[in-house]
PDB file of C-alpha atoms in Angstrom:
ATOM      1  CA  LYS A   1      -9.141 -57.511  -0.016  1.00  0.00           C
ATOM      2  CA  GLY A   2      -5.783 -58.621  -1.317  1.00  0.00           C
ATOM      3  CA  SER A   3      -6.685 -57.727  -4.881  1.00  0.00           C
ATOM      4  CA  LEU A   4      -8.027 -54.296  -3.753  1.00  0.00           C
ATOM      5  CA  HIS A   5      -4.847 -53.621  -1.821  1.00  0.00           C
ATOM      6  CA  ALA A   6      -2.719 -54.632  -4.807  1.00  0.00           C
ATOM      7  CA  GLY A   7      -4.735 -52.383  -7.027  1.00  0.00           C
ATOM      8  CA  MET A   8      -4.315 -49.358  -4.732  1.00  0.00           C
ATOM      9  CA  GLU A   9      -0.540 -49.997  -4.690  1.00  0.00           C
ATOM     10  CA  GLN A  10      -0.504 -50.124  -8.496  1.00  0.00           C
ATOM     11  CA  GLN A  11      -2.447 -46.850  -8.728  1.00  0.00           C
ATOM     12  CA  GLN A  12      -0.078 -45.171  -6.314  1.00  0.00           C
ATOM     13  CA  GLN A  13       2.919 -46.344  -8.346  1.00  0.00           C
ATOM     14  CA  GLN A  14       1.331 -45.093 -11.557  1.00  0.00           C
ATOM     15  CA  ALA A  15       0.621 -41.718  -9.882  1.00  0.00           C
ATOM     16  CA  GLY A  16       4.253 -41.537  -8.660  1.00  0.00           C
ATOM     17  CA  ARG A  17       5.613 -42.292 -12.158  1.00  0.00           C
ATOM     18  CA  ALA A  18       3.340 -39.587 -13.703  1.00  0.00           C
ATOM     19  CA  GLN A  19       4.392 -37.039 -11.110  1.00  0.00           C
ATOM     20  CA  LEU A  20       8.118 -37.893 -11.708  1.00  0.00           C
ATOM     21  CA  LYS A  21       7.534 -37.583 -15.457  1.00  0.00           C
ATOM     22  CA  ARG A  22       5.955 -34.147 -14.964  1.00  0.00           C
ATOM     23  CA  LYS A  23       8.957 -33.106 -12.824  1.00  0.00           C
ATOM     24  CA  ARG A  24      11.367 -34.213 -15.530  1.00  0.00           C
ATOM     25  CA  VAL A  25       9.401 -32.323 -18.168  1.00  0.00           C
ATOM     26  CA  THR A  26       9.268 -29.212 -15.968  1.00  0.00           C
ATOM     27  CA  THR A  27      12.961 -29.454 -15.229  1.00  0.00           C
ATOM     28  CA  LYS A  28      13.763 -29.806 -18.959  1.00  0.00           C
ATOM     29  CA  GLU A  29      11.648 -26.724 -19.785  1.00  0.00           C
ATOM     30  CA  GLU A  30      13.306 -24.710 -17.040  1.00  0.00           C
ATOM     31  CA  ASP A  31      16.765 -25.725 -18.357  1.00  0.00           C
ATOM     32  CA  GLU A  32      15.743 -24.593 -21.890  1.00  0.00           C
ATOM     33  CA  GLU A  33      14.463 -21.276 -20.537  1.00  0.00           C
ATOM     34  CA  LYS A  34      17.704 -20.720 -18.592  1.00  0.00           C
ATOM     35  CA  GLU A  35      19.746 -21.496 -21.594  1.00  0.00           C
ATOM     36  CA  LYS A  36      17.722 -19.013 -23.676  1.00  0.00           C
ATOM     37  CA  GLU A  37      18.168 -16.337 -20.990  1.00  0.00           C
ATOM     38  CA  GLY A  38      21.851 -17.093 -20.898  1.00  0.00           C
ATOM     39  CA  HIS A  39      22.150 -16.488 -24.665  1.00  0.00           C
ATOM     40  CA  LYS A  40      20.175 -13.204 -24.277  1.00  0.00           C
ATOM     41  CA  GLY A  41      22.233 -12.046 -21.356  1.00  0.00           C
ATOM     42  CA  GLY A  42      25.577 -12.799 -23.012  1.00  0.00           C
ATOM     43  CA  GLU A  43      25.601  -9.306 -24.495  1.00  0.00           C
ATOM     44  CA  HIS A  44      25.423  -7.772 -20.984  1.00  0.00           C
ATOM     45  CA  GLN A  45      28.056  -9.826 -19.275  1.00  0.00           C
ATOM     46  CA  GLU A  46      30.494  -7.012 -19.128  1.00  0.00           C
ATOM     47  CA  ASP A  47      27.951  -4.617 -17.646  1.00  0.00           C
ATOM     48  CA  ASP A  48      26.861  -7.143 -15.008  1.00  0.00           C
ATOM     49  CA  ALA A  49      30.409  -8.143 -14.120  1.00  0.00           C
ATOM     50  CA  ASP A  50      30.665  -5.380 -11.491  1.00  0.00           C
ATOM     51  CA  LEU A  51      27.433  -6.557  -9.831  1.00  0.00           C
ATOM     52  CA  ARG A  52      28.608 -10.100  -9.259  1.00  0.00           C
ATOM     53  CA  PRO A  53      30.362 -11.127  -6.020  1.00  0.00           C
ATOM     54  CA  PRO A  54      34.129 -11.347  -6.181  1.00  0.00           C
ATOM     55  CA  LEU A  55      35.817 -14.693  -6.919  1.00  0.00           C
ATOM     56  CA  SER A  56      38.211 -16.352  -4.575  1.00  0.00           C
ATOM     57  CA  LYS A  57      41.501 -17.912  -5.616  1.00  0.00           C
ATOM     58  CA  GLN A  58      39.798 -21.158  -6.414  1.00  0.00           C
ATOM     59  CA  GLY A  59      37.433 -19.434  -8.827  1.00  0.00           C
ATOM     60  CA  ARG A  60      34.421 -19.644  -6.452  1.00  0.00           C
ATOM     61  CA  GLU A  61      32.204 -16.791  -5.412  1.00  0.00           C
ATOM     62  CA  ASP A  62      33.403 -15.101  -2.284  1.00  0.00           C
ATOM     63  CA  THR A  63      30.646 -15.577   0.339  1.00  0.00           C
ATOM     64  CA  THR A  64      32.377 -13.562   3.053  1.00  0.00           C
ATOM     65  CA  PRO A  65      29.795 -11.447   4.878  1.00  0.00           C
ATOM     66  CA  VAL A  66      29.985  -7.791   4.054  1.00  0.00           C
ATOM     67  CA  ASP A  67      30.125  -5.252   6.860  1.00  0.00           C
ATOM     68  CA  ASN A  68      27.325  -2.789   6.299  1.00  0.00           C
ATOM     69  CA  HIS A  69      29.215  -0.059   8.153  1.00  0.00           C
ATOM     70  CA  THR A  70      31.938   0.009   5.417  1.00  0.00           C
ATOM     71  CA  LEU A  71      29.341   0.613   2.653  1.00  0.00           C
ATOM     72  CA  PRO A  72      27.939   4.159   2.286  1.00  0.00           C
ATOM     73  CA  GLY A  73      24.185   4.464   2.033  1.00  0.00           C
ATOM     74  CA  ARG A  74      23.468   1.122   3.737  1.00  0.00           C
ATOM     75  CA  MET A  75      22.122   0.429   7.236  1.00  0.00           C
ATOM     76  CA  ASP A  76      20.970  -2.642   9.061  1.00  0.00           C
ATOM     77  CA  ALA A  77      18.684  -1.007  11.639  1.00  0.00           C
ATOM     78  CA  LEU A  78      15.704   1.415  11.705  1.00  0.00           C
ATOM     79  CA  PRO A  79      15.880   3.003  15.199  1.00  0.00           C
ATOM     80  CA  TYR A  80      12.768   5.090  14.514  1.00  0.00           C
ATOM     81  CA  VAL A  81      10.773   1.983  13.544  1.00  0.00           C
ATOM     82  CA  ASP A  82      12.262  -1.041  15.273  1.00  0.00           C
ATOM     83  CA  PRO A  83      10.877  -1.560  18.821  1.00  0.00           C
ATOM     84  CA  PHE A  84      13.408  -1.259  21.607  1.00  0.00           C
ATOM     85  CA  THR A  85      12.004  -2.707  24.835  1.00  0.00           C
ATOM     86  CA  ASP A  86      13.480  -2.710  28.310  1.00  0.00           C
ATOM     87  CA  THR A  87      14.507  -6.320  27.760  1.00  0.00           C
ATOM     88  CA  ASP A  88      16.570  -5.242  24.701  1.00  0.00           C
ATOM     89  CA  ARG A  89      18.127  -2.461  26.699  1.00  0.00           C
ATOM     90  CA  ALA A  90      19.065  -4.826  29.519  1.00  0.00           C
ATOM     91  CA  LEU A  91      20.557  -7.299  27.024  1.00  0.00           C
ATOM     92  CA  ALA A  92      22.602  -4.497  25.419  1.00  0.00           C
ATOM     93  CA  HIS A  93      23.934  -3.380  28.819  1.00  0.00           C
ATOM     94  CA  GLN A  94      24.775  -7.041  29.677  1.00  0.00           C
ATOM     95  CA  LEU A  95      26.728  -7.336  26.406  1.00  0.00           C
ATOM     96  CA  VAL A  96      28.666  -4.203  27.257  1.00  0.00           C
ATOM     97  CA  ASP A  97      29.400  -5.409  30.761  1.00  0.00           C
ATOM     98  CA  ASP A  98      30.601  -8.769  29.441  1.00  0.00           C
ATOM     99  CA  GLU A  99      32.920  -7.027  26.978  1.00  0.00           C
ATOM    100  CA  LEU A 100      34.296  -4.770  29.692  1.00  0.00           C
ATOM    101  CA  ALA A 101      34.917  -7.721  31.974  1.00  0.00           C
ATOM    102  CA  SER A 102      36.892  -9.573  29.372  1.00  0.00           C
ATOM    103  CA  TYR A 103      38.810  -6.496  28.181  1.00  0.00           C
ATOM    104  CA  THR A 104      42.361  -5.984  29.426  1.00  0.00           C
ATOM    105  CA  PRO A 105      43.638  -2.403  28.839  1.00  0.00           C
ATOM    106  CA  PRO A 106      47.163  -2.159  27.583  1.00  0.00           C
ATOM    107  CA  GLN A 107      49.865  -0.995  29.988  1.00  0.00           C
ATOM    108  CA  ASP A 108      51.063   1.812  27.635  1.00  0.00           C
ATOM    109  CA  ILE A 109      48.046   3.397  25.926  1.00  0.00           C
ATOM    110  CA  LEU A 110      50.226   5.797  23.939  1.00  0.00           C
ATOM    111  CA  GLY A 111      52.841   3.231  22.976  1.00  0.00           C
ATOM    112  CA  HIS A 112      51.743   3.097  19.298  1.00  0.00           C
ATOM    113  CA  LEU A 113      52.343   6.802  18.912  1.00  0.00           C
ATOM    114  CA  ALA A 114      55.579   8.418  17.824  1.00  0.00           C
ATOM    115  CA  PRO A 115      57.813   9.809  20.629  1.00  0.00           C
ATOM    116  CA  MET A 116      57.053  13.330  21.675  1.00  0.00           C
ATOM    117  CA  HIS A 117      59.087  16.112  20.077  1.00  0.00           C
ATOM    118  CA  GLU A 118      61.544  17.552  22.602  1.00  0.00           C
ATOM    119  CA  PRO A 119      62.024  21.298  22.072  1.00  0.00           C
ATOM    120  CA  THR A 120      65.574  22.599  22.173  1.00  0.00           C
ATOM    121  CA  PHE A 121      64.944  26.388  22.086  1.00  0.00           C
ATOM    122  CA  TYR A 122      68.117  26.802  20.089  1.00  0.00           C
ATOM    123  CA  GLY A 123      69.381  30.404  20.227  1.00  0.00           C
ATOM    124  CA  SER A 124      67.560  31.432  23.418  1.00  0.00           C
ATOM    125  CA  LEU A 125      69.442  30.871  26.589  1.00  0.00           C
ATOM    126  CA  ILE A 126      66.580  32.219  28.746  1.00  0.00           C
ATOM    127  CA  LEU A 127      64.078  29.658  27.299  1.00  0.00           C
ATOM    128  CA  GLN A 128      66.588  26.836  27.664  1.00  0.00           C
ATOM    129  CA  ASN A 129      67.151  27.641  31.346  1.00  0.00           C
ATOM    130  CA  GLU A 130      63.416  27.887  31.910  1.00  0.00           C
ATOM    131  CA  TRP A 131      62.854  24.572  30.170  1.00  0.00           C
ATOM    132  CA  LYS A 132      65.501  22.928  32.370  1.00  0.00           C
ATOM    133  CA  ARG A 133      63.872  24.486  35.440  1.00  0.00           C
ATOM    134  CA  LEU A 134      60.476  22.971  34.487  1.00  0.00           C
ATOM    135  CA  HIS A 135      62.117  19.532  33.844  1.00  0.00           C
ATOM    136  CA  ASN A 136      63.776  19.613  37.273  1.00  0.00           C
ATOM    137  CA  LYS A 137      60.521  20.812  38.852  1.00  0.00           C
ATOM    138  CA  GLN A 138      62.218  23.737  40.549  1.00  0.00           C
ATOM    139  CA  PRO A 139      60.184  26.746  41.807  1.00  0.00           C
ATOM    140  CA  MET A 140      60.196  29.936  39.719  1.00  0.00           C
ATOM    141  CA  VAL A 141      62.479  32.722  40.851  1.00  0.00           C
ATOM    142  CA  ALA A 142      60.447  35.505  42.508  1.00  0.00           C
ATOM    143  CA  VAL A 143      60.383  38.874  40.851  1.00  0.00           C
ATOM    144  CA  GLU A 144      62.786  41.320  42.527  1.00  0.00           C
ATOM    145  CA  THR A 145      60.755  44.296  43.873  1.00  0.00           C
ATOM    146  CA  LYS A 146      63.666  46.072  45.554  1.00  0.00           C
ATOM    147  CA  ARG A 147      64.334  48.181  42.478  1.00  0.00           C
ATOM    148  CA  TYR A 148      60.857  49.714  42.753  1.00  0.00           C
ATOM    149  CA  HIS A 149      61.417  51.060  46.249  1.00  0.00           C
ATOM    150  CA  VAL A 150      62.820  54.508  47.065  1.00  0.00           C
ATOM    151  CA  LEU A 151      65.398  53.801  49.724  1.00  0.00           C
ATOM    152  CA  PRO A 152      68.084  55.886  51.394  1.00  0.00           C
ATOM    153  CA  PRO A 153      71.805  55.179  50.823  1.00  0.00           C
ATOM    154  CA  ASP A 154      72.836  51.856  52.314  1.00  0.00           C
ATOM    155  CA  SER A 155      76.309  53.011  53.567  1.00  0.00           C
ATOM    156  CA  ARG A 156      77.393  56.049  55.487  1.00  0.00           C
ATOM    157  CA  GLN A 157      75.656  59.367  54.958  1.00  0.00           C
ATOM    158  CA  ASP A 158      78.890  61.084  53.798  1.00  0.00           C
ATOM    159  CA  ASP A 159      79.462  58.500  50.901  1.00  0.00           C
ATOM    160  CA  PRO A 160      78.873  60.259  47.495  1.00  0.00           C
ATOM    161  CA  HIS A 161      78.648  57.007  45.596  1.00  0.00           C
ATOM    162  CA  SER A 162      75.791  55.725  47.758  1.00  0.00           C
ATOM    163  CA  TRP A 163      73.950  59.042  47.468  1.00  0.00           C
ATOM    164  CA  ARG A 164      74.461  58.962  43.666  1.00  0.00           C
ATOM    165  CA  ILE A 165      72.838  55.475  43.426  1.00  0.00           C
ATOM    166  CA  ALA A 166      69.911  56.570  45.649  1.00  0.00           C
ATOM    167  CA  VAL A 167      69.353  59.711  43.549  1.00  0.00           C
ATOM    168  CA  HIS A 168      69.388  57.715  40.301  1.00  0.00           C
ATOM    169  CA  ASN A 169      66.897  55.208  41.757  1.00  0.00           C
ATOM    170  CA  ALA A 170      64.605  58.039  42.945  1.00  0.00           C
ATOM    171  CA  ALA A 171      64.751  59.657  39.475  1.00  0.00           C
ATOM    172  CA  ALA A 172      63.859  56.340  37.838  1.00  0.00           C
ATOM    173  CA  GLN A 173      60.923  55.870  40.260  1.00  0.00           C
ATOM    174  CA  LEU A 174      59.759  59.423  39.572  1.00  0.00           C
ATOM    175  CA  GLU A 175      59.907  58.859  35.865  1.00  0.00           C
ATOM    176  CA  HIS A 176      58.013  55.540  36.259  1.00  0.00           C
ATOM    177  CA  GLN A 177      55.248  57.285  38.256  1.00  0.00           C
ATOM    178  CA  ALA A 178      55.061  60.042  35.679  1.00  0.00           C
ATOM    179  CA  LEU A 179      54.609  57.385  32.918  1.00  0.00           C
ATOM    180  CA  ARG A 180      51.833  55.763  34.915  1.00  0.00           C
ATOM    181  CA  MET A 181      50.105  59.046  35.282  1.00  0.00           C
ATOM    182  CA  ALA A 182      50.384  59.648  31.563  1.00  0.00           C
ATOM    183  CA  ASN A 183      48.931  56.274  30.790  1.00  0.00           C
ATOM    184  CA  LEU A 184      46.078  56.825  33.242  1.00  0.00           C
ATOM    185  CA  SER A 185      45.200  60.168  31.634  1.00  0.00           C
ATOM    186  CA  LEU A 186      45.272  58.552  28.160  1.00  0.00           C
ATOM    187  CA  VAL A 187      42.963  55.759  29.414  1.00  0.00           C
ATOM    188  CA  ASN A 188      40.659  58.326  31.019  1.00  0.00           C
ATOM    189  CA  GLU A 189      40.436  60.209  27.704  1.00  0.00           C
ATOM    190  CA  TYR A 190      40.324  57.428  25.173  1.00  0.00           C
ATOM    191  CA  GLY A 191      39.819  54.165  27.091  1.00  0.00           C
ATOM    192  CA  THR A 192      36.039  54.411  27.109  1.00  0.00           C
ATOM    193  CA  ASN A 193      35.690  54.494  23.353  1.00  0.00           C
ATOM    194  CA  ALA A 194      38.378  51.793  22.965  1.00  0.00           C
ATOM    195  CA  TRP A 195      36.481  49.461  25.313  1.00  0.00           C
ATOM    196  CA  LEU A 196      33.179  50.158  23.618  1.00  0.00           C
ATOM    197  CA  LEU A 197      34.753  49.285  20.226  1.00  0.00           C
ATOM    198  CA  HIS A 198      36.281  46.168  21.702  1.00  0.00           C
ATOM    199  CA  ASN A 199      32.883  45.194  23.224  1.00  0.00           C
ATOM    200  CA  ARG A 200      31.199  45.725  19.863  1.00  0.00           C
ATOM    201  CA  SER A 201      33.770  43.552  18.183  1.00  0.00           C
ATOM    202  CA  LEU A 202      33.188  40.809  20.809  1.00  0.00           C
ATOM    203  CA  GLU A 203      29.354  41.098  20.289  1.00  0.00           C
ATOM    204  CA  ALA A 204      29.758  40.828  16.565  1.00  0.00           C
ATOM    205  CA  SER A 205      31.911  37.720  16.973  1.00  0.00           C
ATOM    206  CA  GLN A 206      29.422  36.192  19.386  1.00  0.00           C
ATOM    207  CA  ALA A 207      26.524  36.909  16.977  1.00  0.00           C
ATOM    208  CA  ARG A 208      28.442  35.252  14.090  1.00  0.00           C
ATOM    209  CA  LEU A 209      29.205  32.177  16.157  1.00  0.00           C
ATOM    210  CA  GLU A 210      25.557  31.979  17.366  1.00  0.00           C
ATOM    211  CA  ARG A 211      24.465  32.068  13.738  1.00  0.00           C
ATOM    212  CA  GLU A 212      26.887  29.301  12.865  1.00  0.00           C
ATOM    213  CA  VAL A 213      25.647  27.163  15.798  1.00  0.00           C
ATOM    214  CA  ALA A 214      22.029  27.801  14.803  1.00  0.00           C
ATOM    215  CA  ALA A 215      22.772  26.776  11.193  1.00  0.00           C
ATOM    216  CA  VAL A 216      24.500  23.593  12.324  1.00  0.00           C
ATOM    217  CA  ARG A 217      21.625  22.753  14.698  1.00  0.00           C
ATOM    218  CA  HIS A 218      19.171  23.368  11.849  1.00  0.00           C
ATOM    219  CA  THR A 219      21.100  21.044   9.596  1.00  0.00           C
ATOM    220  CA  ILE A 220      21.138  18.323  12.271  1.00  0.00           C
ATOM    221  CA  GLU A 221      17.461  18.762  12.926  1.00  0.00           C
ATOM    222  CA  SER A 222      16.626  18.618   9.224  1.00  0.00           C
ATOM    223  CA  LEU A 223      18.794  15.556   8.848  1.00  0.00           C
ATOM    224  CA  ASN A 224      17.088  13.807  11.772  1.00  0.00           C
ATOM    225  CA  ILE A 225      13.635  14.671  10.390  1.00  0.00           C
ATOM    226  CA  GLN A 226      14.578  13.376   6.973  1.00  0.00           C
ATOM    227  CA  ARG A 227      16.079  10.191   8.490  1.00  0.00           C
ATOM    228  CA  LYS A 228      12.963   9.702  10.528  1.00  0.00           C
ATOM    229  CA  ALA A 229      10.686  10.185   7.547  1.00  0.00           C
ATOM    230  CA  GLU A 230      12.697   7.815   5.383  1.00  0.00           C
ATOM    231  CA  GLN A 231      12.806   5.139   8.101  1.00  0.00           C
ATOM    232  CA  ILE A 232       9.035   5.377   8.780  1.00  0.00           C
ATOM    233  CA  LYS A 233       8.381   5.118   5.045  1.00  0.00           C
ATOM    234  CA  GLY A 234      10.787   2.147   4.825  1.00  0.00           C
ATOM    235  CA  GLY A 235       9.072   0.575   7.872  1.00  0.00           C
ATOM    236  CA  GLU A 236       5.668   0.806   6.189  1.00  0.00           C
ATOM    237  CA  VAL A 237       7.115  -0.855   3.041  1.00  0.00           C
ATOM    238  CA  LEU A 238       8.604  -3.629   5.186  1.00  0.00           C
ATOM    239  CA  VAL A 239       5.322  -4.251   7.031  1.00  0.00           C
ATOM    240  CA  ALA A 240       3.433  -4.342   3.693  1.00  0.00           C
ATOM    241  CA  LYS A 241       6.044  -6.719   2.185  1.00  0.00           C
ATOM    242  CA  GLU A 242       5.843  -8.932   5.387  1.00  0.00           C
ATOM    243  CA  TRP A 243       1.999  -9.129   5.084  1.00  0.00           C
ATOM    244  CA  GLU A 244       2.333  -9.821   1.413  1.00  0.00           C
ATOM    245  CA  TRP A 245       4.780 -12.636   2.133  1.00  0.00           C
ATOM    246  CA  MET A 246       2.582 -14.109   4.804  1.00  0.00           C
ATOM    247  CA  GLY A 247      -0.379 -14.026   2.313  1.00  0.00           C
ATOM    248  CA  MET A 248       1.726 -15.797  -0.335  1.00  0.00           C
ATOM    249  CA  VAL A 249       2.752 -18.439   2.147  1.00  0.00           C
ATOM    250  CA  ASN A 250      -0.824 -19.076   3.210  1.00  0.00           C
ATOM    251  CA  LYS A 251      -1.894 -19.109  -0.384  1.00  0.00           C
ATOM    252  CA  ASN A 252       0.755 -21.697  -1.278  1.00  0.00           C
ATOM    253  CA  MET A 253      -0.235 -23.783   1.688  1.00  0.00           C
ATOM    254  CA  ALA A 254      -3.877 -23.611   0.557  1.00  0.00           C
ATOM    255  CA  ILE A 255      -2.858 -24.626  -2.960  1.00  0.00           C
ATOM    256  CA  ASP A 256      -0.805 -27.533  -1.667  1.00  0.00           C
ATOM    257  CA  ARG A 257      -3.724 -28.690   0.453  1.00  0.00           C
ATOM    258  CA  ALA A 258      -6.078 -28.412  -2.533  1.00  0.00           C
ATOM    259  CA  CYS A 259      -3.624 -30.382  -4.710  1.00  0.00           C
ATOM    260  CA  VAL A 260      -3.501 -33.140  -2.096  1.00  0.00           C
ATOM    261  CA  LEU A 261      -7.291 -33.264  -1.927  1.00  0.00           C
ATOM    262  CA  LEU A 262      -7.541 -33.375  -5.696  1.00  0.00           C
ATOM    263  CA  GLN A 263      -5.008 -36.201  -5.898  1.00  0.00           C
ATOM    264  CA  ASP A 264      -7.124 -38.125  -3.399  1.00  0.00           C
ATOM    265  CA  GLN A 265     -10.159 -37.543  -5.376  1.00  0.00           C
ATOM    266  CA  VAL A 266      -8.461 -38.611  -8.587  1.00  0.00           C
ATOM    267  CA  LEU A 267      -7.270 -41.840  -6.900  1.00  0.00           C
ATOM    268  CA  GLN A 268     -10.759 -42.437  -5.623  1.00  0.00           C
ATOM    269  CA  LEU A 269     -12.320 -41.890  -9.058  1.00  0.00           C
ATOM    270  CA  GLN A 270      -9.902 -44.225 -10.827  1.00  0.00           C
ATOM    271  CA  PRO A 271     -11.323 -47.722 -11.425  1.00  0.00           C
ATOM    272  CA  PRO A 272      -9.729 -50.521  -9.299  1.00  0.00           C
TER     273      PRO A 272
END
């Protein structure tokens, strides 16, 4: 039994040396192939320089993760393909609630903005006074309607000056009423056509805006359809690649198992 055990140990040592020798030969061949590929690719170093990751100050490759949102044409999710369960939704809401619970809003939200421009209304005393009134939150002065009333003289009936003011006011009111009657007659004669033209202009503007809205909605719908089709196609490719990877893994495991069985058979067939 002792000699048989020693012989098995010797065979295992020989098999280990042979396997180590094969690994060294394989490593040497891989190094030679890499060296040959390096000589061949030397001519294209300048073209491939832009495809390599940037170097840090120490000359090493920068392994900082890249944000996919900053790169156009890249995305890290397929919302039309990836399943989104109620558990995922609850987890997303929980993350939002946790973020809101730890968020402290600033006291001055507009503090980072430039100060608001203060109008001066230079050259207009009326606007300056009105701006001051708004700043002081004072009520607006009511419109004086006394001038639109036809009133008798304020003083004695025998005062010519009072009668003169009353007559001038009555004449002004009469002219104002005559002007209103002229405007009403003009509106009665031409107002109908003017309003019809105005309505037609509004209808044309509405139709134009509706066409623009329809075009934008069509563009959005076409973009969503295209995005959905591309994501479904990409999802099918991902599923196929995943099945292919699983098949390769199973195949490699079967090959490893067969290699182990063959090694056991070789050890069994070797003479003691």
